[in-house]
Coordinates of C-alpha atoms in Angstrom, one line a residue:
X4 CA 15.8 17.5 5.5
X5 CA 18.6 15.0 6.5
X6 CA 18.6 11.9 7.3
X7 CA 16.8 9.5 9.6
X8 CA 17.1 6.5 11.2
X9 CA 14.9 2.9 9.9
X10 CA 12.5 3.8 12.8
X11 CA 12.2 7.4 12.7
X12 CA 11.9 7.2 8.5
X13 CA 9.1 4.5 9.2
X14 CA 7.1 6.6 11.6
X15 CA 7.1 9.5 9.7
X16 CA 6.0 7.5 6.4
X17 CA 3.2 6.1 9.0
X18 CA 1.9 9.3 10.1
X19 CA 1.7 10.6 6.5
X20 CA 0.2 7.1 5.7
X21 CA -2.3 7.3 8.3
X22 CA -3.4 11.1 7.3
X23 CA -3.8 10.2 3.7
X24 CA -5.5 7.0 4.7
X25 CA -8.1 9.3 6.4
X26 CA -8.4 11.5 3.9
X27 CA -8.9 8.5 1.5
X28 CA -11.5 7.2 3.1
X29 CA -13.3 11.0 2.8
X30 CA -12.5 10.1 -0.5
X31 CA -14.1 6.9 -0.9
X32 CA -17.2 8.0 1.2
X33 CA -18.3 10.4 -1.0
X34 CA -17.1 8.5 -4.5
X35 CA -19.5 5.6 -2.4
X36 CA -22.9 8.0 -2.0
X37 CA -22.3 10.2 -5.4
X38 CA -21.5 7.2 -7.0
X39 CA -23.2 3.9 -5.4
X40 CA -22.2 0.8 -5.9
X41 CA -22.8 0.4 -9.6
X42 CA -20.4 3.4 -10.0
X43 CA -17.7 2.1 -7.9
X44 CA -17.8 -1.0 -9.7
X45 CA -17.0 0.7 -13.0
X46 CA -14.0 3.0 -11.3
X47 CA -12.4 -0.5 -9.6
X48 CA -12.8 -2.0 -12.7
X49 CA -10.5 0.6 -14.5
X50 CA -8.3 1.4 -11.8
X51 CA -6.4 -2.5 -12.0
X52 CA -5.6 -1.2 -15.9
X53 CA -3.5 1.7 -15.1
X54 CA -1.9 0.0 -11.7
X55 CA -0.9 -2.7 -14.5
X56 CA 0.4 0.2 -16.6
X57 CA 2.0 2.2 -14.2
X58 CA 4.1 -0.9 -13.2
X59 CA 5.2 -2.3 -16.5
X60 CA 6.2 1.8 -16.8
X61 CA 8.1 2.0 -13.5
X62 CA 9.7 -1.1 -14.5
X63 CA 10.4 -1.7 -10.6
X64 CA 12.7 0.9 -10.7
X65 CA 11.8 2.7 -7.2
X66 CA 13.0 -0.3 -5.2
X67 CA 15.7 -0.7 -7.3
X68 CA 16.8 3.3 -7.0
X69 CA 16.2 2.9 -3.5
X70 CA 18.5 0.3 -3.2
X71 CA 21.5 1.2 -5.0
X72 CA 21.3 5.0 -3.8
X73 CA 21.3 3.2 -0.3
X74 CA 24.6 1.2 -0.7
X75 CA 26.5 4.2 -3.5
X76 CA 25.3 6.5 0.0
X77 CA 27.5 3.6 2.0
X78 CA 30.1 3.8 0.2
X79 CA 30.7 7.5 -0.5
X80 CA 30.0 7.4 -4.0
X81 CA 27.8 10.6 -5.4
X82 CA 28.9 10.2 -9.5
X83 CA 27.2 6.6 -8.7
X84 CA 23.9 8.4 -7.6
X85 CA 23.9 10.8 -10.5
X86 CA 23.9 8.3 -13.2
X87 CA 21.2 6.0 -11.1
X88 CA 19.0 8.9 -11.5
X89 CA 19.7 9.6 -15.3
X90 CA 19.3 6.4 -16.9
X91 CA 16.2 5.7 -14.1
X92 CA 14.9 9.1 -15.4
X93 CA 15.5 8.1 -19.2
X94 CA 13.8 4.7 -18.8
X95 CA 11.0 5.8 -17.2
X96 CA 10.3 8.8 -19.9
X97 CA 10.4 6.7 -23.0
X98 CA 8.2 3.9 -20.7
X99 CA 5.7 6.4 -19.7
X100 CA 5.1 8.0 -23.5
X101 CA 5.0 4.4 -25.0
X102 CA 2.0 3.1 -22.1
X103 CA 0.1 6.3 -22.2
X104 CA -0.8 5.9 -26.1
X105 CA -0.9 2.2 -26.2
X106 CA -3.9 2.9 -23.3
X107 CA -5.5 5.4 -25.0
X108 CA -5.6 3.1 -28.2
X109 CA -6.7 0.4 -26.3
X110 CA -9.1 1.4 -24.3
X111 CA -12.2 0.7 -26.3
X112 CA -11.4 -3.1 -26.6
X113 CA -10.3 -3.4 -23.1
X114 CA -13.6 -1.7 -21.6
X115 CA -15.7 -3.7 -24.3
X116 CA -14.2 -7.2 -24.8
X117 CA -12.1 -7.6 -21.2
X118 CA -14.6 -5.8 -18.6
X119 CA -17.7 -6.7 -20.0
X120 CA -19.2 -2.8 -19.3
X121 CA -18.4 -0.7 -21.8
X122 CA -19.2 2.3 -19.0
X123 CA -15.8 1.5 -18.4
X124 CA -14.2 2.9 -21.3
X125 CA -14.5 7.1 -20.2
X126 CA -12.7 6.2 -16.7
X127 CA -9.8 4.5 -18.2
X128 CA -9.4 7.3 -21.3
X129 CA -9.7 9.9 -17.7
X130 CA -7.0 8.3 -15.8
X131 CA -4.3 7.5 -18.5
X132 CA -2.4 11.0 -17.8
X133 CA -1.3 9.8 -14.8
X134 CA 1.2 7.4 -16.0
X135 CA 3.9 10.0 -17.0
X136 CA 3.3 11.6 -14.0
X137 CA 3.4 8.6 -11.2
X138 CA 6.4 7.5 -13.3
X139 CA 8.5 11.0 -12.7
X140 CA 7.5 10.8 -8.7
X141 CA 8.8 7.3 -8.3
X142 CA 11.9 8.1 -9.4
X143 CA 12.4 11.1 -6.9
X144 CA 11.0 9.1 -4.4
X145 CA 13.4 6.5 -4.7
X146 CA 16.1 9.0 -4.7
X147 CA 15.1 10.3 -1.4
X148 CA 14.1 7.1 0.1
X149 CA 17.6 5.7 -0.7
X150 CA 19.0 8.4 1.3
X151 CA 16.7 7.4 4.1
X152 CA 15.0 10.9 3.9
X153 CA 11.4 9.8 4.1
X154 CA 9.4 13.1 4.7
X155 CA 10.0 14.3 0.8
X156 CA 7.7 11.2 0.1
X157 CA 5.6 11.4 3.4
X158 CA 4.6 14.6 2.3
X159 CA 4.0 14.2 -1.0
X160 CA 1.2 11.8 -0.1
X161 CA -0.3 14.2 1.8
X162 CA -0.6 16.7 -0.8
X163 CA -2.0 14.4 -3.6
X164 CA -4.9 13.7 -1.1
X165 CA -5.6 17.0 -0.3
X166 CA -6.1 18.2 -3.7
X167 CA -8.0 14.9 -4.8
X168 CA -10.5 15.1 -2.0
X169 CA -10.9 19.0 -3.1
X170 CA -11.7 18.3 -6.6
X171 CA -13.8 14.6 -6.5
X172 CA -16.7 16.0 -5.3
X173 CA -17.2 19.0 -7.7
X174 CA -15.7 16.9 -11.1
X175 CA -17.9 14.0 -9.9
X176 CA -21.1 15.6 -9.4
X177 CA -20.5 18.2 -12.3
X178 CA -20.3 14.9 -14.8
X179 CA -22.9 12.6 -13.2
X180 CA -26.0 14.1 -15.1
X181 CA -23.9 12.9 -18.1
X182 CA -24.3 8.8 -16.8
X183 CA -22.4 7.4 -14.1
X184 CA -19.1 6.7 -16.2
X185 CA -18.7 10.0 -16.9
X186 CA -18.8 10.8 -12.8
X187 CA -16.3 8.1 -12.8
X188 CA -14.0 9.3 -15.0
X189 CA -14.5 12.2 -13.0
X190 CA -13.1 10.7 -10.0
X191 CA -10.3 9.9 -12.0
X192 CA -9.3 13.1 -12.7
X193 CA -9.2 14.2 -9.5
X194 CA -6.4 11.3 -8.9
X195 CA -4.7 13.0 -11.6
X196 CA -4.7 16.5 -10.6
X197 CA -3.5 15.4 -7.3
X198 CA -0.9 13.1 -8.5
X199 CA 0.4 16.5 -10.4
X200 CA 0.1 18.5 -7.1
X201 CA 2.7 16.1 -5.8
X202 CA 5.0 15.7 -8.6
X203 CA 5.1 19.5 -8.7
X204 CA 6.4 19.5 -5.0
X205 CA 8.3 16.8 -5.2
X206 CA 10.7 18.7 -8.3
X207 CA 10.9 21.7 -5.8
X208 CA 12.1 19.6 -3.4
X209 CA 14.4 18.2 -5.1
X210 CA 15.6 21.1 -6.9
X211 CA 16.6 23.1 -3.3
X212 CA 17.8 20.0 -1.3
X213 CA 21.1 20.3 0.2
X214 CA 22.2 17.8 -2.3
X215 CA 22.0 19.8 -4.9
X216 CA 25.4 21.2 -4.8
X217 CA 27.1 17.8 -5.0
X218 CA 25.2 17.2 -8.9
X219 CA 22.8 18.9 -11.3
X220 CA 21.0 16.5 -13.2
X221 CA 21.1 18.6 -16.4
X222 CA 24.8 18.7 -16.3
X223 CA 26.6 16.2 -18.3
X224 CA 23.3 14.3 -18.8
X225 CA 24.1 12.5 -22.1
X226 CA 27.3 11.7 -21.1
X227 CA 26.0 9.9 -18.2
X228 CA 23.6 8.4 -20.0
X229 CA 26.3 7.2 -22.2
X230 CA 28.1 5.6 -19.5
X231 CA 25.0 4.2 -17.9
X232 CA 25.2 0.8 -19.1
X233 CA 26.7 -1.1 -16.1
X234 CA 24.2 1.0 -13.9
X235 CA 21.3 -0.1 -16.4
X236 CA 22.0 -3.3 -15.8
X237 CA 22.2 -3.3 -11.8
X238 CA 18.8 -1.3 -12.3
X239 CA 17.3 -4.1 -14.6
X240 CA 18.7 -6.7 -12.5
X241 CA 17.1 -5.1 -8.8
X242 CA 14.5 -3.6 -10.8
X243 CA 12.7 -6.4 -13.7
X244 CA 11.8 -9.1 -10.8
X245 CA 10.3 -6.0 -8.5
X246 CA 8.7 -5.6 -11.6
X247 CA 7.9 -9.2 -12.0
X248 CA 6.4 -9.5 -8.6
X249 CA 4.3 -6.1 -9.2
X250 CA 3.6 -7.2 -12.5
X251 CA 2.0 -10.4 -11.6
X252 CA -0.3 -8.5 -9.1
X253 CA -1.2 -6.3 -11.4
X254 CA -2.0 -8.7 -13.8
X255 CA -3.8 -10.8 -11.0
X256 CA -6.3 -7.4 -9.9
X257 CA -6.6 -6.7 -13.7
X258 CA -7.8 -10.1 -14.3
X259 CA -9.2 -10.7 -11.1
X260 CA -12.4 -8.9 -12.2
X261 CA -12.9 -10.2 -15.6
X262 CA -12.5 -14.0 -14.4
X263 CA -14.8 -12.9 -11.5
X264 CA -17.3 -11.4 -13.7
X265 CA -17.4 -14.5 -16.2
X266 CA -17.1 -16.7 -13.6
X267 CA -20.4 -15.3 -11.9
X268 CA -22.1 -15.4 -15.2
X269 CA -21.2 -18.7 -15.5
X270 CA -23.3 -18.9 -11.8
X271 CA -26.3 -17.4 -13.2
X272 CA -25.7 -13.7 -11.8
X273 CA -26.6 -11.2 -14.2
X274 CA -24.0 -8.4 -15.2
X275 CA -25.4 -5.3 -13.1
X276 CA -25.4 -7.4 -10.5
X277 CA -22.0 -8.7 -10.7
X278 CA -20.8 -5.1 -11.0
X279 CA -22.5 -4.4 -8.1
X280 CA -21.4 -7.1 -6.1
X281 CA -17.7 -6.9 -7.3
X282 CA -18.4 -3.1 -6.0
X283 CA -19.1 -4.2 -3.0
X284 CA -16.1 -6.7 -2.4
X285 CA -13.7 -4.6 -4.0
X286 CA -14.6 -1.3 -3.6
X287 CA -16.2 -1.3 -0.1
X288 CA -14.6 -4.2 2.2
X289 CA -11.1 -4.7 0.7
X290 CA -10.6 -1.1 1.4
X291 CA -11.4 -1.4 4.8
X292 CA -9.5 -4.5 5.6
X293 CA -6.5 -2.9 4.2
X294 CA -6.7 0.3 6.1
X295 CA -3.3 -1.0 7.8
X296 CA -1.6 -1.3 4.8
X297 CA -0.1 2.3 5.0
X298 CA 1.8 1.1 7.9
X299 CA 3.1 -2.0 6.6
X300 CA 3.8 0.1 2.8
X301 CA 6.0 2.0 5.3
X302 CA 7.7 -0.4 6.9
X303 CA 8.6 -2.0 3.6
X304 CA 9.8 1.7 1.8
X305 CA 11.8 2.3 5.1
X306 CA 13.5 -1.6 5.0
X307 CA 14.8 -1.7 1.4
X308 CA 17.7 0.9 2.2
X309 CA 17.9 0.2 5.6
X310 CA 19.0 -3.3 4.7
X311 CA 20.6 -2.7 1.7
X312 CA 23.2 -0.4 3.6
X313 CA 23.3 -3.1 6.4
X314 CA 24.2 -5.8 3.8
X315 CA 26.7 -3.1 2.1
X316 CA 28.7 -2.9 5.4
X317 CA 28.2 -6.6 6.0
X318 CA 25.9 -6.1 9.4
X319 CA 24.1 -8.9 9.0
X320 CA 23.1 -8.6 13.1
X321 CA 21.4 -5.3 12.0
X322 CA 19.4 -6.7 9.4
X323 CA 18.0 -9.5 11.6
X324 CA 17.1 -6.5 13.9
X325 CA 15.6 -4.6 11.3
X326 CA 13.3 -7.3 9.6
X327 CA 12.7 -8.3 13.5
X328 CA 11.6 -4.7 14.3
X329 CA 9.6 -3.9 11.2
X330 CA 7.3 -7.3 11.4
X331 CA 6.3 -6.3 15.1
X332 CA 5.2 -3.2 14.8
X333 CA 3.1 -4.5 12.0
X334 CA 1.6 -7.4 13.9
X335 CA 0.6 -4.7 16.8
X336 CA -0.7 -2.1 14.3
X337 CA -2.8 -4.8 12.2
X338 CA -4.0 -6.9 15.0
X339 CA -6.6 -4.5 16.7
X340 CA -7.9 -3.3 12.7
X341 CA -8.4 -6.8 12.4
X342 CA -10.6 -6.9 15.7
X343 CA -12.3 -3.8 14.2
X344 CA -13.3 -5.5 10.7
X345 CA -14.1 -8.5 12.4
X346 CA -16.5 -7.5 15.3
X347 CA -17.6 -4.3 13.9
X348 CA -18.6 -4.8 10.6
X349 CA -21.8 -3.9 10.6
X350 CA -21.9 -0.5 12.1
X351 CA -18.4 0.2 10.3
X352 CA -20.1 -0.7 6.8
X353 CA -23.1 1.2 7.8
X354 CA -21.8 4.2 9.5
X355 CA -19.3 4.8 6.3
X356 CA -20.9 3.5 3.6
X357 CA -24.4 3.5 4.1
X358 CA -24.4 -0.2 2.8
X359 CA -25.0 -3.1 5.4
X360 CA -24.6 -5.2 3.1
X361 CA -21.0 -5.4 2.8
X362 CA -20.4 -6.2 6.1
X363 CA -20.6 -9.5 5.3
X364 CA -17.2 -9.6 3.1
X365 CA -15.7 -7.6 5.4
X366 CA -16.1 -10.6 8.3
X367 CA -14.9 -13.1 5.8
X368 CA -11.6 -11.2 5.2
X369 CA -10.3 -9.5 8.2
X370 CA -9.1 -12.8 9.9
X371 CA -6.8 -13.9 7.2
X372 CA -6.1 -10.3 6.4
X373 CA -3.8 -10.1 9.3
X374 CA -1.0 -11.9 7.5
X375 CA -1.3 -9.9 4.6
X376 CA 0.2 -6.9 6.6
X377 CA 3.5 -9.0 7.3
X378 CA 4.0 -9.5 3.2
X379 CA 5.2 -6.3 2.4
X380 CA 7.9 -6.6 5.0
X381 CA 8.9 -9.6 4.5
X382 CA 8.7 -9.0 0.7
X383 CA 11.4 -5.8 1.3
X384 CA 13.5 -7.8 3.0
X385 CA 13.9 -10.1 0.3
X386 CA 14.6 -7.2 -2.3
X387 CA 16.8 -5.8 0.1
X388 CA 19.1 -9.2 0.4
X389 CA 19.0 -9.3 -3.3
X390 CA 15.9 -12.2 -3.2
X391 CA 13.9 -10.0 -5.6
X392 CA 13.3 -13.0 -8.2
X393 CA 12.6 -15.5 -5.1
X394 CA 9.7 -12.4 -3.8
X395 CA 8.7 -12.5 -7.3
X396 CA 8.1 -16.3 -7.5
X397 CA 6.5 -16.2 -4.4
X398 CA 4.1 -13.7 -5.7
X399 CA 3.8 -15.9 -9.1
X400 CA 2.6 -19.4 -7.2
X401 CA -0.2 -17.1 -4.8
X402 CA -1.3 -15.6 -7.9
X403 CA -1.8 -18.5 -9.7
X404 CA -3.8 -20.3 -7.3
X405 CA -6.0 -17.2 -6.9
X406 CA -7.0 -17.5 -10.3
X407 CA -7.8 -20.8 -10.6
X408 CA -9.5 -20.8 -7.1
X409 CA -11.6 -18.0 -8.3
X410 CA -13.1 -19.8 -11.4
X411 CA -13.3 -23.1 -9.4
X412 CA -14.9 -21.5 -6.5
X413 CA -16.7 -18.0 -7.9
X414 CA -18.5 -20.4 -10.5
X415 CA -20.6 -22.6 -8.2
X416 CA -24.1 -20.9 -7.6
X417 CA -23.4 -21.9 -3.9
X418 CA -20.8 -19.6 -3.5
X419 CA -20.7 -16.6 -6.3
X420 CA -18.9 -13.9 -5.4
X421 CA -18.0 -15.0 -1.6
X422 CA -15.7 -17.9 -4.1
X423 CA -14.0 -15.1 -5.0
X424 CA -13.8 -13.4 -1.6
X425 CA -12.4 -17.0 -0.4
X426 CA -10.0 -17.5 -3.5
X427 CA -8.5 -13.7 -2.1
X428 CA -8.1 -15.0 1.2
X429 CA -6.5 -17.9 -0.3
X430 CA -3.5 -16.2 -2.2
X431 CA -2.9 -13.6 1.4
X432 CA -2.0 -16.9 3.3
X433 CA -0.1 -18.4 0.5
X434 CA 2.3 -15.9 -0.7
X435 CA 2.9 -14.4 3.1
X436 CA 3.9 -17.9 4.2
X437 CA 6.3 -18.0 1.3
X438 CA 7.9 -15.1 2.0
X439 CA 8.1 -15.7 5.0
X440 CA 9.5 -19.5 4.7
X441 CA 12.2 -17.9 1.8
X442 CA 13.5 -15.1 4.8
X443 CA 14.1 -17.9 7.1
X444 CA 15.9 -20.2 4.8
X445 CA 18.4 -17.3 3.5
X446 CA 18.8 -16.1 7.2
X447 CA 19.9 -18.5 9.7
X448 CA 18.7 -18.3 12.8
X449 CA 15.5 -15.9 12.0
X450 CA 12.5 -17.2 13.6
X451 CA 9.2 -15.5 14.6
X452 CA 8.9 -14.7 18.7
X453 CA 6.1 -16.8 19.5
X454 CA 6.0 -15.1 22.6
X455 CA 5.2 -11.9 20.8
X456 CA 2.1 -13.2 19.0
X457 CA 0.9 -15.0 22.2
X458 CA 0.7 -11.3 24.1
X459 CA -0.8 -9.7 20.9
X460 CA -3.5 -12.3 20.7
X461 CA -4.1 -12.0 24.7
X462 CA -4.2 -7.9 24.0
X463 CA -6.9 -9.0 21.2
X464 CA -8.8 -11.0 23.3
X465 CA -9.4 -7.9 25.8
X466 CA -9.8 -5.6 23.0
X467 CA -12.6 -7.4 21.3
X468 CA -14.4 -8.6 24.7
X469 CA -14.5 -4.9 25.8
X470 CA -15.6 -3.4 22.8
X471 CA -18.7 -6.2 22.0
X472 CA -19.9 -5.3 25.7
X473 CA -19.2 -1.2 25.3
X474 CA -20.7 -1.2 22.5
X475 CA -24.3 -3.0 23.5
X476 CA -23.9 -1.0 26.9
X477 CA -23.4 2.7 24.9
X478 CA -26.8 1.8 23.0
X479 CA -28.7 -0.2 25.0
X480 CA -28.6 1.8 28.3
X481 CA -27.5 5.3 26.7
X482 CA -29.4 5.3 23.9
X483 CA -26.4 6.3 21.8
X484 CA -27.2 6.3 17.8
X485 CA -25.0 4.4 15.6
X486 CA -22.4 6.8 15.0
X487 CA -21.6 7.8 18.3
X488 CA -21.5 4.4 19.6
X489 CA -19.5 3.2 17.6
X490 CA -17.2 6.4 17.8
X491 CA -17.0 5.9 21.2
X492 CA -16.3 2.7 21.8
X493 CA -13.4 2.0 18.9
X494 CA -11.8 4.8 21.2
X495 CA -12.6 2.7 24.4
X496 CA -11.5 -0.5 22.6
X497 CA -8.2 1.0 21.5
X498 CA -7.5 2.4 24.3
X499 CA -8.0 -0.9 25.8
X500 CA -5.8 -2.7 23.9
X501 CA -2.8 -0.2 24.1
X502 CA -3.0 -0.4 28.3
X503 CA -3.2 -4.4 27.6
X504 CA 0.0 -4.4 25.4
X505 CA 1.9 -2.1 28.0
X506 CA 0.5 -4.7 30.7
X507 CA 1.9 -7.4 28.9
X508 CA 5.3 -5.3 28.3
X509 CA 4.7 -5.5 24.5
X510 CA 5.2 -1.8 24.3
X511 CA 7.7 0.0 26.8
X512 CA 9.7 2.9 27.1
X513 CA 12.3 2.1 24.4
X514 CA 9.8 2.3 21.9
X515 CA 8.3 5.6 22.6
X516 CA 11.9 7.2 22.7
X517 CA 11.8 6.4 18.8
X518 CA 9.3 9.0 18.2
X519 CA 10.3 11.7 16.1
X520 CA 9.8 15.0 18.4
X521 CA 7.2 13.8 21.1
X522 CA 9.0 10.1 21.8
X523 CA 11.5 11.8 24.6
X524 CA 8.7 14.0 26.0
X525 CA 6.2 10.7 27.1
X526 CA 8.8 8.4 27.1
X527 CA 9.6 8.9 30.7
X528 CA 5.8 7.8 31.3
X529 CA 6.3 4.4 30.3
X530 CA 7.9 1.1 31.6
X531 CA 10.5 -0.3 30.0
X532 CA 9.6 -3.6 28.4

């Protein structure tokens, strides 16, 4: 497993991401009808707790790996990588012990005096093995993703899926006559297991590489670790404002429930009904709207190393290409999900979830949802030209703001939990336009192609105007039921919007040639743009 190119690496992260983001949508299905809304409140409510752990563990060391594997791989240097991986692997152990009891200690007060459901407390105690665990994979991950060897991690995600999806349904229903925070926390072990399942492949991997002649890890380990200290300090320096940014997120979605739940009790919404409404936001139409996310959590993994090397040799055309590349495939990717949220919300939120209801949120987020799939490019770039504390800051201001808008706006009886929906929307716009205003002032001469986003809003237009009508037609003059008309015409309406975008030369020949294996098979097919 050599090797691939920033495009190849992408697409292969994107195929993986797309698989597991269909298999995590089985997922969420069934958590959705074992566990209703009630009990997908009280499994988001836990899960912003150990994302918050997990990063203060992982002390933003994956980028960080990422990046200096990428420019010691420039540069020749394997002792360099060797030691990167020791004192990453040393951090991250002591990290992982020190979170994992603190949670367990803490999880009584947290589910009692910070959620405001004690229910909460078996989901969080059910999830907190995890943390050694994620903290071990990112590590190997960002070995192999600083070689620009994506399919180790590609995989990976695959397999956790897998195995969660086998196990939520059997741990869920075995502990839901037992209330529904015990089905929860049996959710939650599922996400364990499968997080395990990976781990254990990613060590094999690892373990047979072709690398693995060039170092052992347990060779000399202590004596790397001994001479570690300048690489500790390029780690703490890529890795504490990664961590600051993830931190700050983290803190945001951990607090983002508690300030909504006060702030809706402060509205006169009682506390089931907050959970279930918060359900309904977070767990049902945030999901959705983020659906594109895997591509952009691609682009992002695949841009670190592929502009740190670029800034290691001094290419600075390349990383203008790169960051060019990377922001237009995720405006064509998110663009027609955001036609899909937007337009078919009803039958989407119906058809999955069996709950009409949240179609609602799901309209009110997908149009400013669309820039949150160019932050985590733009947010790589930035960690990859060394702008980590500037991503950070960024991240700080839109966080802020959140918050505030959240109790401001969550808190009038008017509003109540579409505030909070708005205050979301808010910090998306915010912190991608900060990004994307820090990019263009460290990189003279970036713009965006306006030209670009003109044809992709055209290729929209179509799109949406042929799915509305396909749609009414499929039920009104076939009879189709819900399912099948709506199967039938996001097919139509894609399909639609791919011919519009090769119409409007948005999508040629050049780009299918990237495609690993199939690209120089159809690539004859197509025009060049």
């Amino acid at each position: 497993m050599g090797k691939q190119s920033f495009i190849q690496g992408a697409i292969i992260l994107i195929l993986a991401g797309f698989v597991t983001k269909l298999l995590g949508f089985v997922n969420r299905i069934v958590m959705a009808r074992i566990l209703g809304p009630e009990g997908v409140g009280l499994y988001m409510m836990a899960v912003p707790i150990l994302i918050l752990v997990i990063t203060l563990t992982r002390l933003g060391l994956p980028v960080a790996i990422s990046k200096l594997v990428a420019e010691a791989e420039a540069q020749g240097d394997r002792l360099r990588i060797k030691r990167i991986l020791v004192v990453s692997l040393a951090i991250t152990a002591i990290l992982s012990v020190i979170f994992t009891v603190l949670t367990i200690l803490g999880a009584k007060m947290i589910s009692s005096w910070f959620l405001t459901d004690e229910r909460a407390y078996w989901p969080l105690i059910a999830i907190t093995p995890i943390i050694p665990i994620v903290a071990i994979s990112s590590v190997i991950k960002g070995y192999f993703q600083g070689r620009q060897n994506m399919r180790p991690s590609a995989y990976a995600q695959v397999i956790e899926q897998v195995v969660r999806i086998s196990l939520v349904v059997l741990l869920s229903t075995m502990l839901l006559p037992y209330g529904l925070e015990f089905a929860a926390a049996g959710a939650m072990i599922s996400v364990v297991i499968g997080e395990a399942a990976a781990l254990i492949y990613l060590l094999t991997t690892f373990k047979y590489s072709k690398r693995k002649k060039e170092f052992r890890i347990r060779t000399g380990f202590f004596a790397q670790l001994q001479k570690g200290k300048e690489t500790l300090q390029d780690l703490l320096r890529i890795g504490l404002p990664a961590t600051g940014s993830g931190l700050i997120g983290s803190l945001s979605w951990t607090f983002e429930p508690i300030l909504v739940a006060q702030s809706l009790a402060i509205a006169g919404v009682a506390t089931s009904v907050a959970t279930a409404q918060y359900g309904l936001l977070s767990g049902y139409a945030i999901p959705l709207v983020m659906l594109p996310m895997f591509i952009t959590y691609s682009l992002s993994v695949s841009l670190v190393p592929a502009i740190s090397e670029a800034r290691a040799r001094h290419n600075y055309a390349l990383i203008h290409r790169r960051l060019y590349q990377a922001l237009r495939i995720a405006l064509i990717c998110g663009a027609p999900s955001t036609v899909i949220m937007f337009f078919f919300a009803g039958p989407l939120t119906t058809v999955i979830y069996d709950t009409p209801e949240a179609a609602k949120f799901l309209q009110l987020l997908a149009p400013f949802f669309l820039l949150l799939y160019f932050q985590g490019p733009l947010q790589a770039a930035l960690q990859g030209l060394d702008l980590a504390k500037t991503a950070m800051m960024n991240t700080l201001y839109g966080a802020m703001i959140k918050m505030i808008a959240i109790v401001f706006l969550a808190s009038r009886p008017s509003l109540g939990i579409y505030g909070a929906a708005l205050a979301i929307n808010i910090n998306v716009c915010l912190v991608t336009l900060l990004h994307f205003f820090s990019i263009v002032k460290v990189m003279k001469g970036f713009s965006i192609h306006v030209q670009d986003i003109v044809k992709t809003g055209l290729a929209m237009a179509m799109m949406a105007a042929g799915g509305v009508y396909g749609f009414d037609w499929l039920q009104r003059e076939l009879g189709l039921s819900l399912l099948w008309a709506l199967v039938l015409t996001l097919l139509f309406a894609g399909w639609l919007y791919f011919l519009s975008l090769i119409a409007l030369k948005m999508v040629g020949r050049q780009d299918m040639e990237r495609i690993p294996i199939i690209g120089k098979h159809i690539a004859p097919i197509f025009p060049r743009r």
